[in-house]
Short mmCIF file of C-alpha atoms in Angstrom, two decimals:
data_model
loop_
_atom_site.label_atom_id
_atom_site.label_comp_id
_atom_site.label_asym_id
_atom_site.label_seq_id
_atom_site.Cartn_x
_atom_site.Cartn_y
_atom_site.Cartn_z
CA ASP E 1 75.34 109.09 48.81
CA THR E 2 77.38 111.12 46.38
CA GLY E 3 79.91 112.37 48.92
CA VAL E 4 80.95 115.94 49.64
CA SER E 5 81.03 118.17 46.58
CA GLN E 6 82.69 121.54 46.10
CA ASP E 7 82.27 124.13 43.41
CA PRO E 8 84.20 125.41 41.59
CA ARG E 9 87.15 123.03 41.51
CA HIS E 10 89.46 125.76 40.29
CA LYS E 11 89.24 129.53 40.54
CA ILE E 12 91.67 132.07 39.11
CA THR E 13 91.11 135.64 40.14
CA LYS E 14 92.89 138.96 40.22
CA ARG E 15 94.11 140.51 43.44
CA GLY E 16 91.42 142.62 45.06
CA GLN E 17 88.47 140.66 43.68
CA ASN E 18 85.94 138.81 45.85
CA VAL E 19 85.47 135.06 45.48
CA THR E 20 82.86 132.65 46.84
CA PHE E 21 83.13 128.88 47.12
CA ARG E 22 80.33 126.43 47.70
CA CYS E 23 80.30 123.14 49.60
CA ASP E 24 77.52 120.57 49.55
CA PRO E 25 77.95 118.08 52.41
CA ILE E 26 76.69 114.52 52.64
CA SER E 27 72.96 115.00 53.07
CA GLU E 28 72.43 113.67 56.59
CA HIS E 29 75.57 115.27 58.07
CA ASN E 30 74.91 118.11 60.50
CA ARG E 31 78.51 119.25 60.93
CA LEU E 32 80.43 121.06 58.21
CA TYR E 33 84.07 122.16 58.35
CA TRP E 34 86.27 124.42 56.21
CA TYR E 35 90.04 123.99 55.95
CA ARG E 36 92.79 125.70 53.97
CA GLN E 37 95.77 123.81 52.58
CA THR E 38 98.82 125.59 51.24
CA LEU E 39 101.53 123.93 49.20
CA GLY E 40 103.54 121.43 51.19
CA GLN E 41 101.40 121.75 54.29
CA GLY E 42 98.61 119.87 55.95
CA PRO E 43 95.09 121.29 56.02
CA GLU E 44 94.52 124.10 58.51
CA PHE E 45 91.15 124.47 60.26
CA LEU E 46 89.21 127.65 59.49
CA THR E 47 85.67 127.31 60.81
CA TYR E 48 82.83 124.89 61.44
CA PHE E 49 79.05 124.70 61.57
CA GLN E 50 76.64 122.51 63.43
CA ASN E 51 73.47 122.74 61.39
CA GLU E 52 73.16 126.45 60.55
CA ALA E 53 75.06 127.68 63.62
CA GLN E 54 78.67 128.73 63.16
CA LEU E 55 80.20 127.48 66.39
CA GLU E 56 83.82 128.36 65.79
CA LYS E 57 85.14 131.16 63.62
CA SER E 58 88.07 132.54 65.55
CA ARG E 59 90.45 130.64 63.28
CA LEU E 60 89.31 132.42 60.13
CA LEU E 61 92.43 134.03 58.78
CA SER E 62 91.21 137.61 58.73
CA ASP E 63 88.01 139.63 58.60
CA ARG E 64 88.15 139.27 54.81
CA PHE E 65 87.04 135.66 55.29
CA SER E 66 83.46 134.76 56.09
CA ALA E 67 81.33 131.64 55.90
CA GLU E 68 77.62 130.88 55.96
CA ARG E 69 75.39 127.86 56.13
CA PRO E 70 71.96 129.49 55.91
CA LYS E 71 69.68 126.46 55.96
CA GLY E 72 71.96 123.94 57.56
CA SER E 73 72.65 122.27 54.24
CA PHE E 74 75.19 123.74 51.81
CA SER E 75 77.79 126.27 52.92
CA THR E 76 79.65 129.12 51.26
CA LEU E 77 83.07 130.54 52.02
CA GLU E 78 83.73 134.08 50.81
CA ILE E 79 87.04 135.87 50.59
CA GLN E 80 86.85 139.60 50.01
CA ARG E 81 89.63 141.70 48.47
CA THR E 82 91.75 138.66 47.68
CA GLU E 83 95.51 138.78 48.14
CA GLN E 84 98.20 136.61 46.58
CA GLY E 85 98.72 134.95 49.95
CA ASP E 86 95.18 133.59 49.76
CA SER E 87 96.23 131.22 46.98
CA ALA E 88 95.63 127.74 48.35
CA MET E 89 93.37 124.71 48.26
CA TYR E 90 90.16 125.22 50.25
CA LEU E 91 88.72 121.98 51.58
CA CYS E 92 85.30 121.27 52.96
CA ALA E 93 84.43 118.29 55.15
CA SER E 94 81.24 117.01 56.71
CA SER E 95 80.47 114.75 59.63
CA SER E 96 77.53 113.25 61.47
CA SER E 97 79.25 112.03 64.60
CA GLY E 98 82.17 114.38 64.79
CA ALA E 99 84.56 111.45 65.01
CA GLU E 100 85.15 111.07 61.28
CA GLN E 101 85.13 113.77 58.63
CA PHE E 102 84.52 113.17 54.95
CA PHE E 103 86.36 115.55 52.67
CA GLY E 104 85.40 117.05 49.35
CA PRO E 105 87.77 117.38 46.38
CA GLY E 106 88.63 120.98 47.25
CA THR E 107 88.64 124.30 45.43
CA ARG E 108 92.04 125.47 44.25
CA LEU E 109 92.29 129.26 44.33
CA THR E 110 94.96 131.13 42.40
CA VAL E 111 95.23 134.88 42.98
CA LEU E 112 97.19 136.72 40.31
CA ALA M 1 95.59 122.57 71.67
CA GLN M 2 96.80 119.53 69.90
CA SER M 3 99.67 119.25 67.47
CA VAL M 4 100.91 116.58 65.11
CA THR M 5 104.45 115.90 63.95
CA GLN M 6 105.21 113.80 60.93
CA LEU M 7 108.89 113.15 61.20
CA ASP M 8 109.58 112.29 57.57
CA SER M 9 108.64 114.71 54.83
CA GLN M 10 109.66 112.32 52.04
CA VAL M 11 109.93 108.53 52.04
CA PRO M 12 111.19 106.68 48.96
CA VAL M 13 110.72 102.91 49.00
CA PHE M 14 111.05 100.13 46.47
CA GLU M 15 107.98 98.32 45.24
CA GLU M 16 106.98 95.32 47.41
CA ALA M 17 109.13 96.55 50.31
CA PRO M 18 107.61 97.38 53.69
CA VAL M 19 107.09 100.97 54.78
CA GLU M 20 106.45 102.87 58.02
CA LEU M 21 105.31 106.49 58.12
CA ARG M 22 105.78 108.05 61.51
CA CYS M 23 103.33 110.27 63.38
CA ASN M 24 103.59 111.72 66.88
CA TYR M 25 101.03 113.94 68.54
CA SER M 26 100.74 116.06 71.64
CA SER M 27 97.52 116.48 73.57
CA SER M 28 96.37 116.80 77.14
CA VAL M 29 93.01 115.16 76.50
CA SER M 30 91.67 111.98 74.97
CA VAL M 31 91.96 112.02 71.23
CA TYR M 32 90.87 110.39 68.02
CA LEU M 33 93.58 109.64 65.46
CA PHE M 34 93.40 109.37 61.69
CA TRP M 35 95.48 108.75 58.62
CA TYR M 36 94.39 110.24 55.30
CA VAL M 37 95.84 109.84 51.81
CA GLN M 38 95.81 112.57 49.18
CA TYR M 39 96.48 112.03 45.49
CA PRO M 40 97.48 115.01 43.32
CA ASN M 41 94.75 117.63 42.96
CA GLN M 42 92.28 115.59 44.98
CA GLY M 43 90.74 115.75 48.42
CA LEU M 44 91.60 113.59 51.39
CA GLN M 45 90.59 109.94 51.59
CA LEU M 46 90.41 108.20 54.95
CA LEU M 47 92.81 105.27 55.29
CA LEU M 48 92.05 104.33 58.89
CA LYS M 49 91.03 105.72 62.26
CA TYR M 50 91.51 105.04 65.94
CA LEU M 51 88.57 105.99 68.14
CA SER M 52 88.81 103.48 70.98
CA GLY M 53 89.37 99.81 71.67
CA SER M 54 92.13 97.78 70.06
CA THR M 55 95.30 99.78 69.55
CA LEU M 56 96.06 98.01 66.26
CA VAL M 57 93.86 99.44 63.56
CA LYS M 58 93.49 98.04 60.07
CA GLY M 59 92.45 100.22 57.16
CA ILE M 60 91.98 100.14 53.43
CA ASN M 61 94.55 99.10 50.84
CA GLY M 62 96.45 96.89 53.30
CA PHE M 63 97.50 99.71 55.64
CA GLU M 64 97.51 99.41 59.43
CA ALA M 65 98.52 101.64 62.33
CA GLU M 66 99.20 101.19 66.00
CA PHE M 67 98.16 103.63 68.70
CA ASN M 68 100.79 103.93 71.42
CA LYS M 69 99.51 106.16 74.20
CA SER M 70 102.71 106.15 76.25
CA GLN M 71 104.76 107.29 73.26
CA THR M 72 101.94 109.44 71.84
CA SER M 73 102.48 107.87 68.45
CA PHE M 74 100.30 106.53 65.66
CA HIS M 75 102.65 105.14 63.01
CA LEU M 76 101.29 103.88 59.69
CA ARG M 77 102.62 100.64 58.19
CA LYS M 78 102.23 98.51 55.12
CA PRO M 79 104.08 95.22 54.65
CA SER M 80 104.38 95.46 50.85
CA VAL M 81 103.84 98.66 48.87
CA HIS M 82 102.62 99.08 45.31
CA ILE M 83 103.25 101.77 42.74
CA SER M 84 99.69 102.97 43.30
CA ASP M 85 100.54 103.84 46.92
CA THR M 86 102.59 106.82 45.73
CA ALA M 87 100.80 109.79 47.32
CA GLU M 88 100.85 112.28 50.19
CA TYR M 89 99.88 110.90 53.61
CA PHE M 90 98.54 113.00 56.46
CA CYS M 91 98.18 112.13 60.10
CA ALA M 92 95.46 113.99 62.03
CA VAL M 93 94.24 114.24 65.61
CA SER M 94 91.01 115.58 67.07
CA ASP M 95 89.55 115.94 70.54
CA GLU M 96 87.31 113.12 71.70
CA TRP M 97 84.99 115.87 72.92
CA GLY M 98 84.19 119.33 71.69
CA ASP M 99 84.11 120.56 68.15
CA ASN M 100 86.30 117.74 66.81
CA GLN M 101 88.31 120.05 64.58
CA PHE M 102 91.21 118.19 63.03
CA TYR M 103 94.86 119.10 63.52
CA PHE M 104 96.97 117.80 60.68
CA GLY M 105 100.64 117.09 60.33
CA THR M 106 102.62 118.54 57.45
CA GLY M 107 102.39 115.33 55.47
CA THR M 108 104.71 112.60 54.24
CA SER M 109 105.27 112.14 50.53
CA LEU M 110 105.57 108.43 49.79
CA THR M 111 107.23 107.54 46.50
CA VAL M 112 107.23 103.91 45.45
CA ILE M 113 110.12 103.07 43.12
CA PRO M 114 109.61 100.31 40.53
#
């Protein structure tokens, strides 16, 4: 068990560019969550998957944000036409029971 | 929907002194409660959790918390802190049922002074 991994750890991009982040959950976990954390705040829920089904996406911040989990294993989070306000830490978590979530190290996005 | 309030944004404390980090939540349903710790530029590490049973929960690194349903609180305590406890601490709540998404507080920055 290597834990939840996220790639890349850091991403610097220019405003208007698209970015994609990857999350690899703990292998036997069927639930996968995405959160955003801005400076000085707690993580904010974005979306979650149970296996390959995206069961909640109403909290995605805008239609520029989308997430996939095509085979029920890894997941990607894409932000199109990035804005400076998208700069944040993006956290992924996985769970088997739903009661406890295991978090990855996060991807820090900086939009210039 | 649930919400979490962490009443202290910053807590300085001397090494080997006791500390309490306060957390209150609001919810109309049964909940699970968690405390996570975050070191700079890292993800969240679970300190302890309350799912059911005994209201006094013990976690890693000597931390403990007590669930008080009547006061809707879940305060974190440690009898003697170390320099290595300096970090950001987050309280979180989730529904016992449903999608179990977490609602986090805004965090408490604990600074241990030598």
